[in-house]
Amino acid sequence: MADECFGHPRLASVHDALDPDRGDLDAYLRIAEESGAREVLDIGCGTGVFALLLADRGIEVVGVDPAEASLDVARAKPGGDRVRWIHGDASALPPLRADLATMTANVAQQIVGPQAWRTTLRRIHAALRPGGHLVFETRDPARRAWAEWNREASYRVTEIPGTGAVEGWVQVTEVNGPLVKFRWTYVFAADGEVLTSDSTLRFRGRQEVEADLAAQGFTVEDVRDAPDRPGREFVFVARRPPAGC
């Protein structure tokens, strides 16, 4: 199930305005260029920001997301008709021969169940052509990013054209081993409506992720630093081995 911040129509419609800095996508664009990808599978595409950046570069893109409200926003954007949008998760994928698969931002960590994670990796492996790459990021659990997720550090008011002011903040509600639960609260000044969105992220260490990838047939080619959060995240570059390897 999609979190309310992606699945609720009112929240999906303002998501991009509430999170306008997507400099984190630059690294993914560079990898797409480095690999010469012509067909990209974007898992957890949300409102389509990255998928549309790729489509603008003439790349064929399949965007998959479980939040219909977010996909509605993506479809309505300029160029939205150039992307193939699929409602669902990796289990909903049709037969593909993608050169590159991506899970940007928190997508990989939002897949919290071990079986769901294994299934996702297995389905992505099947959707890639031999020699194709999978790229995704995950926060280093040793850095305890959730320690900074509180109202004092996160509170902000965003003025959104056509919507008005929206207050927002996040608060951790539970830490249980590798699982961190937190709640976003949004207040719409125009009518006073208060909406909340509960999320859970799974924090996986580098060795755990490398073992999971290997178990599903991937070769880890590189583990990079995230340019937008240096020293705080791992960016995994994995490959489906070429035929005959």
PDB file of C-alpha atoms in Angstrom:
ATOM      1  CA  MET A   1       0.000   0.000   0.000  1.00  0.00           C
ATOM      2  CA  ALA A   2       1.140   3.522  -0.758  1.00  0.00           C
ATOM      3  CA  ASP A   3       1.674   6.022   2.046  1.00  0.00           C
ATOM      4  CA  GLU A   4      -0.950   8.768   2.264  1.00  0.00           C
ATOM      5  CA  CYS A   5       1.559  11.417   1.170  1.00  0.00           C
ATOM      6  CA  PHE A   6       1.622   9.636  -2.213  1.00  0.00           C
ATOM      7  CA  GLY A   7      -1.824   8.036  -2.289  1.00  0.00           C
ATOM      8  CA  HIS A   8      -4.076  10.862  -1.059  1.00  0.00           C
ATOM      9  CA  PRO A   9      -5.125  13.053  -4.023  1.00  0.00           C
ATOM     10  CA  ARG A  10      -4.691  16.345  -2.162  1.00  0.00           C
ATOM     11  CA  LEU A  11      -1.256  15.432  -0.853  1.00  0.00           C
ATOM     12  CA  ALA A  12      -0.130  13.967  -4.174  1.00  0.00           C
ATOM     13  CA  SER A  13      -1.105  17.200  -5.930  1.00  0.00           C
ATOM     14  CA  VAL A  14       1.265  19.257  -3.756  1.00  0.00           C
ATOM     15  CA  HIS A  15       4.036  16.695  -3.323  1.00  0.00           C
ATOM     16  CA  ASP A  16       6.418  18.274  -5.839  1.00  0.00           C
ATOM     17  CA  ALA A  17       5.934  21.734  -4.326  1.00  0.00           C
ATOM     18  CA  LEU A  18       6.665  20.401  -0.839  1.00  0.00           C
ATOM     19  CA  ASP A  19       9.830  18.638  -2.048  1.00  0.00           C
ATOM     20  CA  PRO A  20      11.148  20.870  -4.856  1.00  0.00           C
ATOM     21  CA  ASP A  21      14.885  20.141  -4.559  1.00  0.00           C
ATOM     22  CA  ARG A  22      15.525  16.962  -6.548  1.00  0.00           C
ATOM     23  CA  GLY A  23      19.248  17.374  -6.944  1.00  0.00           C
ATOM     24  CA  ASP A  24      19.480  13.750  -5.794  1.00  0.00           C
ATOM     25  CA  LEU A  25      18.369  12.731  -9.288  1.00  0.00           C
ATOM     26  CA  ASP A  26      21.482  14.158 -10.950  1.00  0.00           C
ATOM     27  CA  ALA A  27      23.506  11.075 -10.017  1.00  0.00           C
ATOM     28  CA  TYR A  28      20.894   8.805 -11.591  1.00  0.00           C
ATOM     29  CA  LEU A  29      20.859  10.860 -14.786  1.00  0.00           C
ATOM     30  CA  ARG A  30      24.636  10.570 -15.011  1.00  0.00           C
ATOM     31  CA  ILE A  31      24.461   6.801 -14.578  1.00  0.00           C
ATOM     32  CA  ALA A  32      21.813   6.570 -17.301  1.00  0.00           C
ATOM     33  CA  GLU A  33      24.110   8.532 -19.593  1.00  0.00           C
ATOM     34  CA  GLU A  34      27.207   6.524 -18.605  1.00  0.00           C
ATOM     35  CA  SER A  35      25.465   3.234 -19.323  1.00  0.00           C
ATOM     36  CA  GLY A  36      23.945   4.427 -22.599  1.00  0.00           C
ATOM     37  CA  ALA A  37      20.507   3.275 -21.424  1.00  0.00           C
ATOM     38  CA  ARG A  38      17.751   3.480 -24.030  1.00  0.00           C
ATOM     39  CA  GLU A  39      15.006   1.855 -21.947  1.00  0.00           C
ATOM     40  CA  VAL A  40      14.676   2.557 -18.224  1.00  0.00           C
ATOM     41  CA  LEU A  41      12.399   1.005 -15.617  1.00  0.00           C
ATOM     42  CA  ASP A  42      11.652   3.456 -12.794  1.00  0.00           C
ATOM     43  CA  ILE A  43      10.321   1.545  -9.768  1.00  0.00           C
ATOM     44  CA  GLY A  44       8.384   3.757  -7.345  1.00  0.00           C
ATOM     45  CA  CYS A  45       8.179   6.565  -9.881  1.00  0.00           C
ATOM     46  CA  GLY A  46       5.769   8.651  -7.766  1.00  0.00           C
ATOM     47  CA  THR A  47       4.719  11.856  -9.512  1.00  0.00           C
ATOM     48  CA  GLY A  48       7.047  11.096 -12.403  1.00  0.00           C
ATOM     49  CA  VAL A  49       9.813  13.647 -11.853  1.00  0.00           C
ATOM     50  CA  PHE A  50      12.678  11.331 -12.790  1.00  0.00           C
ATOM     51  CA  ALA A  51      10.766   9.421 -15.450  1.00  0.00           C
ATOM     52  CA  LEU A  52       9.970  12.658 -17.272  1.00  0.00           C
ATOM     53  CA  LEU A  53      13.555  13.881 -17.044  1.00  0.00           C
ATOM     54  CA  LEU A  54      14.583  10.683 -18.809  1.00  0.00           C
ATOM     55  CA  ALA A  55      11.806  10.944 -21.392  1.00  0.00           C
ATOM     56  CA  ASP A  56      12.921  14.504 -22.177  1.00  0.00           C
ATOM     57  CA  ARG A  57      16.265  12.971 -23.171  1.00  0.00           C
ATOM     58  CA  GLY A  58      14.624  10.616 -25.646  1.00  0.00           C
ATOM     59  CA  ILE A  59      14.817   7.570 -23.372  1.00  0.00           C
ATOM     60  CA  GLU A  60      11.961   5.063 -23.336  1.00  0.00           C
ATOM     61  CA  VAL A  61      10.630   4.887 -19.778  1.00  0.00           C
ATOM     62  CA  VAL A  62       8.317   2.586 -17.852  1.00  0.00           C
ATOM     63  CA  GLY A  63       7.210   4.101 -14.535  1.00  0.00           C
ATOM     64  CA  VAL A  64       5.697   1.855 -11.863  1.00  0.00           C
ATOM     65  CA  ASP A  65       4.056   2.997  -8.623  1.00  0.00           C
ATOM     66  CA  PRO A  66       1.411   1.671  -6.197  1.00  0.00           C
ATOM     67  CA  ALA A  67      -0.109   5.143  -5.656  1.00  0.00           C
ATOM     68  CA  GLU A  68      -2.748   5.893  -8.277  1.00  0.00           C
ATOM     69  CA  ALA A  69      -3.033   9.516  -7.098  1.00  0.00           C
ATOM     70  CA  SER A  70       0.667  10.095  -7.767  1.00  0.00           C
ATOM     71  CA  LEU A  71       0.384   8.482 -11.193  1.00  0.00           C
ATOM     72  CA  ASP A  72      -2.556  10.787 -11.986  1.00  0.00           C
ATOM     73  CA  VAL A  73      -0.280  13.753 -11.260  1.00  0.00           C
ATOM     74  CA  ALA A  74       2.483  12.249 -13.415  1.00  0.00           C
ATOM     75  CA  ARG A  75       0.178  11.560 -16.357  1.00  0.00           C
ATOM     76  CA  ALA A  76      -1.102  15.156 -16.338  1.00  0.00           C
ATOM     77  CA  LYS A  77       2.377  16.715 -16.585  1.00  0.00           C
ATOM     78  CA  PRO A  78       3.799  17.972 -19.889  1.00  0.00           C
ATOM     79  CA  GLY A  79       5.289  14.973 -21.668  1.00  0.00           C
ATOM     80  CA  GLY A  80       3.350  12.528 -19.501  1.00  0.00           C
ATOM     81  CA  ASP A  81       2.110  10.726 -22.579  1.00  0.00           C
ATOM     82  CA  ARG A  82       5.694   9.758 -23.460  1.00  0.00           C
ATOM     83  CA  VAL A  83       6.013   7.469 -20.426  1.00  0.00           C
ATOM     84  CA  ARG A  84       4.350   4.098 -19.935  1.00  0.00           C
ATOM     85  CA  TRP A  85       2.767   4.308 -16.475  1.00  0.00           C
ATOM     86  CA  ILE A  86       1.897   1.129 -14.568  1.00  0.00           C
ATOM     87  CA  HIS A  87      -0.140   1.062 -11.362  1.00  0.00           C
ATOM     88  CA  GLY A  88       1.340  -1.468  -8.950  1.00  0.00           C
ATOM     89  CA  ASP A  89       4.679  -2.691  -7.675  1.00  0.00           C
ATOM     90  CA  ALA A  90       7.376  -4.841  -9.247  1.00  0.00           C
ATOM     91  CA  SER A  91       5.038  -7.839  -9.245  1.00  0.00           C
ATOM     92  CA  ALA A  92       2.855  -5.986 -11.802  1.00  0.00           C
ATOM     93  CA  LEU A  93       5.627  -5.700 -14.385  1.00  0.00           C
ATOM     94  CA  PRO A  94       4.982  -6.997 -17.897  1.00  0.00           C
ATOM     95  CA  PRO A  95       7.815  -8.648 -19.852  1.00  0.00           C
ATOM     96  CA  LEU A  96      10.547  -6.039 -20.398  1.00  0.00           C
ATOM     97  CA  ARG A  97      14.132  -5.799 -21.674  1.00  0.00           C
ATOM     98  CA  ALA A  98      15.242  -2.675 -19.829  1.00  0.00           C
ATOM     99  CA  ASP A  99      18.815  -1.425 -19.920  1.00  0.00           C
ATOM    100  CA  LEU A 100      18.531   0.203 -16.505  1.00  0.00           C
ATOM    101  CA  ALA A 101      16.225  -0.074 -13.495  1.00  0.00           C
ATOM    102  CA  THR A 102      16.151   2.570 -10.767  1.00  0.00           C
ATOM    103  CA  MET A 103      14.727   3.043  -7.289  1.00  0.00           C
ATOM    104  CA  THR A 104      15.365   6.659  -6.325  1.00  0.00           C
ATOM    105  CA  ALA A 105      14.971   8.428  -2.964  1.00  0.00           C
ATOM    106  CA  ASN A 106      13.358   6.200  -0.292  1.00  0.00           C
ATOM    107  CA  VAL A 107      11.862   3.611  -2.630  1.00  0.00           C
ATOM    108  CA  ALA A 108      14.163   0.711  -1.723  1.00  0.00           C
ATOM    109  CA  GLN A 109      13.763   1.364   1.996  1.00  0.00           C
ATOM    110  CA  GLN A 110       9.976   1.508   1.716  1.00  0.00           C
ATOM    111  CA  ILE A 111       9.975  -2.156   0.724  1.00  0.00           C
ATOM    112  CA  VAL A 112      10.168  -3.350   4.308  1.00  0.00           C
ATOM    113  CA  GLY A 113       9.142  -7.015   4.214  1.00  0.00           C
ATOM    114  CA  PRO A 114      11.974  -9.493   3.507  1.00  0.00           C
ATOM    115  CA  GLN A 115       9.861 -11.498   1.070  1.00  0.00           C
ATOM    116  CA  ALA A 116       8.628  -8.374  -0.730  1.00  0.00           C
ATOM    117  CA  TRP A 117      12.235  -7.173  -1.015  1.00  0.00           C
ATOM    118  CA  ARG A 118      13.430 -10.477  -2.463  1.00  0.00           C
ATOM    119  CA  THR A 119      10.496 -10.553  -4.883  1.00  0.00           C
ATOM    120  CA  THR A 120      11.204  -6.990  -6.004  1.00  0.00           C
ATOM    121  CA  LEU A 121      14.849  -7.757  -6.745  1.00  0.00           C
ATOM    122  CA  ARG A 122      13.925 -10.963  -8.541  1.00  0.00           C
ATOM    123  CA  ARG A 123      11.319  -9.243 -10.730  1.00  0.00           C
ATOM    124  CA  ILE A 124      13.711  -6.409 -11.568  1.00  0.00           C
ATOM    125  CA  HIS A 125      16.366  -8.958 -12.528  1.00  0.00           C
ATOM    126  CA  ALA A 126      13.865 -10.581 -14.894  1.00  0.00           C
ATOM    127  CA  ALA A 127      12.912  -7.192 -16.387  1.00  0.00           C
ATOM    128  CA  LEU A 128      16.510  -6.291 -17.245  1.00  0.00           C
ATOM    129  CA  ARG A 129      18.256  -7.459 -20.377  1.00  0.00           C
ATOM    130  CA  PRO A 130      21.439  -9.460 -19.757  1.00  0.00           C
ATOM    131  CA  GLY A 131      24.095  -6.881 -18.922  1.00  0.00           C
ATOM    132  CA  GLY A 132      21.499  -4.367 -17.679  1.00  0.00           C
ATOM    133  CA  HIS A 133      21.958  -2.397 -14.471  1.00  0.00           C
ATOM    134  CA  LEU A 134      19.999  -1.739 -11.290  1.00  0.00           C
ATOM    135  CA  VAL A 135      20.759   1.448  -9.342  1.00  0.00           C
ATOM    136  CA  PHE A 136      19.255   2.482  -6.013  1.00  0.00           C
ATOM    137  CA  GLU A 137      20.138   4.213  -2.778  1.00  0.00           C
ATOM    138  CA  THR A 138      19.672   3.385   0.888  1.00  0.00           C
ATOM    139  CA  ARG A 139      20.670   5.268   4.013  1.00  0.00           C
ATOM    140  CA  ASP A 140      23.567   3.980   6.081  1.00  0.00           C
ATOM    141  CA  PRO A 141      21.931   2.769   9.327  1.00  0.00           C
ATOM    142  CA  ALA A 142      25.092   3.655  11.261  1.00  0.00           C
ATOM    143  CA  ARG A 143      24.335   7.338  10.653  1.00  0.00           C
ATOM    144  CA  ARG A 144      20.924   7.125  12.419  1.00  0.00           C
ATOM    145  CA  ALA A 145      19.213   9.629  10.119  1.00  0.00           C
ATOM    146  CA  TRP A 146      15.967   9.247  12.051  1.00  0.00           C
ATOM    147  CA  ALA A 147      17.489  11.058  15.038  1.00  0.00           C
ATOM    148  CA  GLU A 148      16.901  14.298  13.112  1.00  0.00           C
ATOM    149  CA  TRP A 149      13.279  13.534  12.187  1.00  0.00           C
ATOM    150  CA  ASN A 150      11.397  15.742  14.611  1.00  0.00           C
ATOM    151  CA  ARG A 151       9.112  18.756  14.444  1.00  0.00           C
ATOM    152  CA  GLU A 152      11.750  21.237  15.576  1.00  0.00           C
ATOM    153  CA  ALA A 153      14.150  20.299  12.777  1.00  0.00           C
ATOM    154  CA  SER A 154      11.593  19.699  10.022  1.00  0.00           C
ATOM    155  CA  TYR A 155       8.829  22.285  10.475  1.00  0.00           C
ATOM    156  CA  ARG A 156       8.282  24.539   7.496  1.00  0.00           C
ATOM    157  CA  VAL A 157       5.548  26.515   5.773  1.00  0.00           C
ATOM    158  CA  THR A 158       5.350  26.321   1.983  1.00  0.00           C
ATOM    159  CA  GLU A 159       3.370  28.769  -0.138  1.00  0.00           C
ATOM    160  CA  ILE A 160       1.911  26.892  -3.104  1.00  0.00           C
ATOM    161  CA  PRO A 161       0.279  28.781  -5.986  1.00  0.00           C
ATOM    162  CA  GLY A 162      -3.399  27.911  -6.218  1.00  0.00           C
ATOM    163  CA  THR A 163      -3.317  26.100  -2.885  1.00  0.00           C
ATOM    164  CA  GLY A 164      -2.041  28.560  -0.311  1.00  0.00           C
ATOM    165  CA  ALA A 165       0.170  27.947   2.676  1.00  0.00           C
ATOM    166  CA  VAL A 166       0.827  24.376   3.801  1.00  0.00           C
ATOM    167  CA  GLU A 167       2.488  23.642   7.128  1.00  0.00           C
ATOM    168  CA  GLY A 168       4.427  20.393   7.388  1.00  0.00           C
ATOM    169  CA  TRP A 169       6.606  18.487   9.824  1.00  0.00           C
ATOM    170  CA  VAL A 170       7.734  14.956  10.588  1.00  0.00           C
ATOM    171  CA  GLN A 171       8.006  13.022  13.862  1.00  0.00           C
ATOM    172  CA  VAL A 172       9.415   9.553  14.527  1.00  0.00           C
ATOM    173  CA  THR A 173       6.813   7.328  16.175  1.00  0.00           C
ATOM    174  CA  GLU A 174       8.749   4.076  16.679  1.00  0.00           C
ATOM    175  CA  VAL A 175      12.183   2.544  16.173  1.00  0.00           C
ATOM    176  CA  ASN A 176      12.170  -1.248  16.205  1.00  0.00           C
ATOM    177  CA  GLY A 177      15.449  -2.772  15.049  1.00  0.00           C
ATOM    178  CA  PRO A 178      15.910  -1.967  11.349  1.00  0.00           C
ATOM    179  CA  LEU A 179      12.384  -0.524  11.058  1.00  0.00           C
ATOM    180  CA  VAL A 180      11.754   3.173  11.645  1.00  0.00           C
ATOM    181  CA  LYS A 181       8.189   4.481  11.678  1.00  0.00           C
ATOM    182  CA  PHE A 182       7.379   8.164  11.361  1.00  0.00           C
ATOM    183  CA  ARG A 183       4.435  10.466  10.683  1.00  0.00           C
ATOM    184  CA  TRP A 184       4.197  13.508   8.453  1.00  0.00           C
ATOM    185  CA  THR A 185       1.575  16.101   9.375  1.00  0.00           C
ATOM    186  CA  TYR A 186       0.249  18.653   6.889  1.00  0.00           C
ATOM    187  CA  VAL A 187      -2.024  21.609   7.640  1.00  0.00           C
ATOM    188  CA  PHE A 188      -3.723  23.439   4.767  1.00  0.00           C
ATOM    189  CA  ALA A 189      -4.244  27.066   5.726  1.00  0.00           C
ATOM    190  CA  ALA A 190      -6.972  27.593   3.108  1.00  0.00           C
ATOM    191  CA  ASP A 191      -9.505  25.471   4.979  1.00  0.00           C
ATOM    192  CA  GLY A 192      -7.668  24.188   8.053  1.00  0.00           C
ATOM    193  CA  GLU A 193      -7.668  20.564   6.902  1.00  0.00           C
ATOM    194  CA  VAL A 194      -5.086  18.420   8.684  1.00  0.00           C
ATOM    195  CA  LEU A 195      -3.784  15.341   6.902  1.00  0.00           C
ATOM    196  CA  THR A 196      -1.250  12.819   8.201  1.00  0.00           C
ATOM    197  CA  SER A 197       0.851  10.201   6.463  1.00  0.00           C
ATOM    198  CA  ASP A 198       2.463   7.288   8.310  1.00  0.00           C
ATOM    199  CA  SER A 199       5.557   5.692   6.800  1.00  0.00           C
ATOM    200  CA  THR A 200       7.988   2.900   7.611  1.00  0.00           C
ATOM    201  CA  LEU A 201      11.520   2.574   6.295  1.00  0.00           C
ATOM    202  CA  ARG A 202      13.821  -0.416   6.616  1.00  0.00           C
ATOM    203  CA  PHE A 203      17.481   0.411   7.198  1.00  0.00           C
ATOM    204  CA  ARG A 204      19.755  -2.208   5.640  1.00  0.00           C
ATOM    205  CA  GLY A 205      23.521  -2.284   6.046  1.00  0.00           C
ATOM    206  CA  ARG A 206      25.882  -2.494   3.089  1.00  0.00           C
ATOM    207  CA  GLN A 207      26.775  -6.159   3.578  1.00  0.00           C
ATOM    208  CA  GLU A 208      23.107  -7.124   3.909  1.00  0.00           C
ATOM    209  CA  VAL A 209      22.199  -5.387   0.657  1.00  0.00           C
ATOM    210  CA  GLU A 210      25.153  -6.892  -1.206  1.00  0.00           C
ATOM    211  CA  ALA A 211      24.136 -10.365  -0.017  1.00  0.00           C
ATOM    212  CA  ASP A 212      20.511  -9.790  -1.050  1.00  0.00           C
ATOM    213  CA  LEU A 213      21.580  -8.679  -4.519  1.00  0.00           C
ATOM    214  CA  ALA A 214      23.896 -11.651  -4.981  1.00  0.00           C
ATOM    215  CA  ALA A 215      21.145 -14.032  -3.884  1.00  0.00           C
ATOM    216  CA  GLN A 216      18.922 -12.757  -6.693  1.00  0.00           C
ATOM    217  CA  GLY A 217      21.585 -13.108  -9.375  1.00  0.00           C
ATOM    218  CA  PHE A 218      23.082  -9.604  -9.428  1.00  0.00           C
ATOM    219  CA  THR A 219      26.742  -8.648  -9.458  1.00  0.00           C
ATOM    220  CA  VAL A 220      27.562  -5.538  -7.429  1.00  0.00           C
ATOM    221  CA  GLU A 221      29.785  -3.374  -9.604  1.00  0.00           C
ATOM    222  CA  ASP A 222      30.076  -0.346  -7.353  1.00  0.00           C
ATOM    223  CA  VAL A 223      28.853   1.211  -4.118  1.00  0.00           C
ATOM    224  CA  ARG A 224      29.020   4.977  -4.383  1.00  0.00           C
ATOM    225  CA  ASP A 225      28.501   7.915  -2.094  1.00  0.00           C
ATOM    226  CA  ALA A 226      25.288   9.894  -2.542  1.00  0.00           C
ATOM    227  CA  PRO A 227      26.313  13.372  -3.788  1.00  0.00           C
ATOM    228  CA  ASP A 228      23.408  15.070  -1.999  1.00  0.00           C
ATOM    229  CA  ARG A 229      24.075  13.284   1.314  1.00  0.00           C
ATOM    230  CA  PRO A 230      27.811  12.543   1.377  1.00  0.00           C
ATOM    231  CA  GLY A 231      28.783   9.918   3.923  1.00  0.00           C
ATOM    232  CA  ARG A 232      25.156   9.206   4.795  1.00  0.00           C
ATOM    233  CA  GLU A 233      23.908   6.920   2.024  1.00  0.00           C
ATOM    234  CA  PHE A 234      24.993   4.068  -0.200  1.00  0.00           C
ATOM    235  CA  VAL A 235      24.247   4.137  -3.919  1.00  0.00           C
ATOM    236  CA  PHE A 236      24.367   0.575  -5.256  1.00  0.00           C
ATOM    237  CA  VAL A 237      25.201  -0.091  -8.884  1.00  0.00           C
ATOM    238  CA  ALA A 238      24.402  -3.737  -9.627  1.00  0.00           C
ATOM    239  CA  ARG A 239      24.297  -5.647 -12.881  1.00  0.00           C
ATOM    240  CA  ARG A 240      22.484  -8.609 -14.320  1.00  0.00           C
ATOM    241  CA  PRO A 241      25.421 -10.604 -15.734  1.00  0.00           C
ATOM    242  CA  PRO A 242      25.647 -10.769 -19.533  1.00  0.00           C
ATOM    243  CA  ALA A 243      24.434 -13.942 -21.207  1.00  0.00           C
ATOM    244  CA  GLY A 244      26.938 -16.743 -20.896  1.00  0.00           C
ATOM    245  CA  CYS A 245      28.546 -15.376 -17.709  1.00  0.00           C
TER     246      CYS A 245
END
